[in-house]
XYZ file of N, CA and C in Angstrom:
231
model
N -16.844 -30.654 -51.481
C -17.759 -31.000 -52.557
C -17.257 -32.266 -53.255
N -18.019 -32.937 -53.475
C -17.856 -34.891 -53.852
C -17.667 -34.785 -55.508
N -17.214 -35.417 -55.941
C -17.083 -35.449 -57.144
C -17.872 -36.884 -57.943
N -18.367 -36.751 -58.961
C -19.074 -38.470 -59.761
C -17.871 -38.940 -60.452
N -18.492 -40.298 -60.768
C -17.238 -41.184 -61.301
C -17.122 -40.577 -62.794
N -18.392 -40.138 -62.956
C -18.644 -40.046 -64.469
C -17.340 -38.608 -64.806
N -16.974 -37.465 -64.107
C -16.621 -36.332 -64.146
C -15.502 -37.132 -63.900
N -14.891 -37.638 -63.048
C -13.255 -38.351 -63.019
C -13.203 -38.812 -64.436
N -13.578 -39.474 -65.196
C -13.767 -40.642 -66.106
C -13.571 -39.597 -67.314
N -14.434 -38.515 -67.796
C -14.282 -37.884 -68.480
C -13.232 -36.282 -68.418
N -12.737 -36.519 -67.015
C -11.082 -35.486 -67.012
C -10.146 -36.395 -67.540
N -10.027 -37.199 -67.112
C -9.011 -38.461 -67.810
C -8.832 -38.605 -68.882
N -10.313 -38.595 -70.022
C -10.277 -39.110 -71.223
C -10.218 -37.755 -72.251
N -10.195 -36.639 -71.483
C -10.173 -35.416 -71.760
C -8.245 -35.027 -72.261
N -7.696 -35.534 -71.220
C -6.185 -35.421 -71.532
C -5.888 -36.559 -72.276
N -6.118 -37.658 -71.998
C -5.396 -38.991 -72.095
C -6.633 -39.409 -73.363
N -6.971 -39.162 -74.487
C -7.982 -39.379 -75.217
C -8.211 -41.040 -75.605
N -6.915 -41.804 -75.764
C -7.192 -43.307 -76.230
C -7.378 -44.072 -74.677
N -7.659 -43.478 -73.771
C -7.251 -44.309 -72.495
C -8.508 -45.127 -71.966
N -8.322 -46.465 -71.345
C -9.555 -47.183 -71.176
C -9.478 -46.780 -69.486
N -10.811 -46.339 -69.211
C -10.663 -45.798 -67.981
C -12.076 -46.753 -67.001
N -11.721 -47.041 -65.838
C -12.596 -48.143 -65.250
C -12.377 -47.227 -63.661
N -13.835 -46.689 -63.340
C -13.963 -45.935 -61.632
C -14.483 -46.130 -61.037
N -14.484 -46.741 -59.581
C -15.154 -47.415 -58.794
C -15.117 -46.220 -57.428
N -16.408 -46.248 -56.965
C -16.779 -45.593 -55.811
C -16.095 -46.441 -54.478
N -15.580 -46.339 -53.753
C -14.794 -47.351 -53.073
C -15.857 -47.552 -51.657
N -16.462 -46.068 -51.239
C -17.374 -45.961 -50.253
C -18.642 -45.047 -50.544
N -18.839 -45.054 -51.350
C -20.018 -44.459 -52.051
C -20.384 -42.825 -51.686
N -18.913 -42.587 -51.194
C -19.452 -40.784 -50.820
C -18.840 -39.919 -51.930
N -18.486 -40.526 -53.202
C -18.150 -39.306 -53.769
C -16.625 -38.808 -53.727
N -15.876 -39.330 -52.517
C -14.929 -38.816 -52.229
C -13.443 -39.503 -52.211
N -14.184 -40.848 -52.199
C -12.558 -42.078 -52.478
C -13.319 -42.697 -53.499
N -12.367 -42.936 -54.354
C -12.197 -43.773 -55.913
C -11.397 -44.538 -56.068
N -11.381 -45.470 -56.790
C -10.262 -45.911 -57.263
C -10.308 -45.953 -59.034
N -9.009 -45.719 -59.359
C -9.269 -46.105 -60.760
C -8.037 -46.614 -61.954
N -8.719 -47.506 -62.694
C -7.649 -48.067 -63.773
C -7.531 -47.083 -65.026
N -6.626 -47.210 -65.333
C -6.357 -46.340 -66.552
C -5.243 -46.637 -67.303
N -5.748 -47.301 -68.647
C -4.443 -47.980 -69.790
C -4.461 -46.693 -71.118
N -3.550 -46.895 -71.276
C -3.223 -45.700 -72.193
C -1.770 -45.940 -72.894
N -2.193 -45.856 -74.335
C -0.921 -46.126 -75.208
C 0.656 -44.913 -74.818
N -0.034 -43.865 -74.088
C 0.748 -42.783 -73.429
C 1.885 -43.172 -72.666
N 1.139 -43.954 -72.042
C 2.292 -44.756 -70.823
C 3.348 -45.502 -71.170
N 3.124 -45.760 -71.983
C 3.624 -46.678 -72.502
C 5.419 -45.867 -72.472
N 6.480 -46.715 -71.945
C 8.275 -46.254 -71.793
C 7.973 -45.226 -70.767
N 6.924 -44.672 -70.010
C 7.033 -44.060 -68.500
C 7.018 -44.992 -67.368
N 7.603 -44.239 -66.580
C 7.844 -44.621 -65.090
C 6.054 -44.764 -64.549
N 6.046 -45.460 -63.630
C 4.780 -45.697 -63.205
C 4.061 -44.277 -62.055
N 5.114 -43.423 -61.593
C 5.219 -42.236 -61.269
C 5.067 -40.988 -62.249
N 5.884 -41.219 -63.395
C 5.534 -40.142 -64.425
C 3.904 -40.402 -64.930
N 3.324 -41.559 -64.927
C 2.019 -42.046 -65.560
C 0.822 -41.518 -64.202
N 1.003 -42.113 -63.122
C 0.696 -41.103 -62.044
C 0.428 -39.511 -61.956
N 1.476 -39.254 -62.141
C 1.892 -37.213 -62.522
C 0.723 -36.924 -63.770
N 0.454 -37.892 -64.656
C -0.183 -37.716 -66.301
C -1.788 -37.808 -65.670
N -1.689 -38.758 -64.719
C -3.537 -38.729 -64.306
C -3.878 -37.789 -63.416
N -2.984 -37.706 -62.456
C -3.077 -36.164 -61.514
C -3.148 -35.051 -62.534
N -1.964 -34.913 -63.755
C -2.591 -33.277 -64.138
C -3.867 -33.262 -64.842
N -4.158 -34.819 -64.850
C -5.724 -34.381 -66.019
C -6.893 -34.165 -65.147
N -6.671 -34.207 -63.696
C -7.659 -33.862 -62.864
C -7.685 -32.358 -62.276
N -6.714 -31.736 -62.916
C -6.781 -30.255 -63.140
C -7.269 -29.209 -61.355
N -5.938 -30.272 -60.641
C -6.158 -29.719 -59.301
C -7.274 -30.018 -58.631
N -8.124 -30.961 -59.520
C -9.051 -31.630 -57.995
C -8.611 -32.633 -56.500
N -7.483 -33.154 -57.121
C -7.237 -33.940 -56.082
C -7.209 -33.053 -54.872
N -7.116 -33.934 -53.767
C -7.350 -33.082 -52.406
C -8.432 -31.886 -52.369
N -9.038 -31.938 -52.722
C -9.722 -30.673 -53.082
C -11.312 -31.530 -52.698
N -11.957 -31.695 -54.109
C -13.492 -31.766 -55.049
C -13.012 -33.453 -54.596
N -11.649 -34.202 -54.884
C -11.168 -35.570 -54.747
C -10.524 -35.752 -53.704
N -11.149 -35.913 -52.744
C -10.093 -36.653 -51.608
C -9.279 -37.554 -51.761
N -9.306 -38.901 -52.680
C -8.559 -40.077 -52.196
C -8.834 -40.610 -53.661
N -7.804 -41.063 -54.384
C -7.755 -41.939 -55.527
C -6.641 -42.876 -55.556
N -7.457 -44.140 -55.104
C -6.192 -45.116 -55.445
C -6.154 -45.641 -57.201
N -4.287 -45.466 -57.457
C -4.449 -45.069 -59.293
C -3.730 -46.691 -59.476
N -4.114 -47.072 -60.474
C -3.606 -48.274 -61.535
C -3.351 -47.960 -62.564
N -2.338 -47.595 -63.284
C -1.956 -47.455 -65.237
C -1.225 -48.375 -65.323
N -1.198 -48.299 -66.498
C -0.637 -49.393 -67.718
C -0.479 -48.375 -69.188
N 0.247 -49.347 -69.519
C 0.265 -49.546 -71.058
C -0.340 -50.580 -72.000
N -1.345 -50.384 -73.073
C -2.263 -51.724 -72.942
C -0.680 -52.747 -73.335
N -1.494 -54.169 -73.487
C -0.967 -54.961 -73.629
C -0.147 -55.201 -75.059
């Protein structure tokens, strides 16, 4: 089952509440994404611990509902 950008976009902003979140359909099935995500959170984490922070806000969809998310965080500027 495929997931919308809109439902990625709002698990994200669900954990990560100040985070600017940008999701692109990569092949339009629903199933690969990619996505940016800045967040004052990140900010003094490892780019792996910030990783770990967007995976748990997808609350076990990955591999699942999400096949494939290529991730970008930051800390804003």
């Amino acid at each position: 089952m495929a997931m919308e950008a809109y439902e990625i976009e709002s698990m994200i902003k669900e954990a990560l509440p100040d985070a600017q979140v940008r999701i692109e359909d990569l092949r339009g099935d629903g199933d690969h994404y990619a996505a940016i995500v800045v967040s004052e959170q990140f900010r003094g984490k490892t780019r792996v611990i910030q990783h770990q922070m967007v995976y748990s806000a997808l609350k076990g969809k990955m591999g699942g509902d999400l096949h494939a998310l290529a991730l970008q965080t930051s800390a804003p500027d």
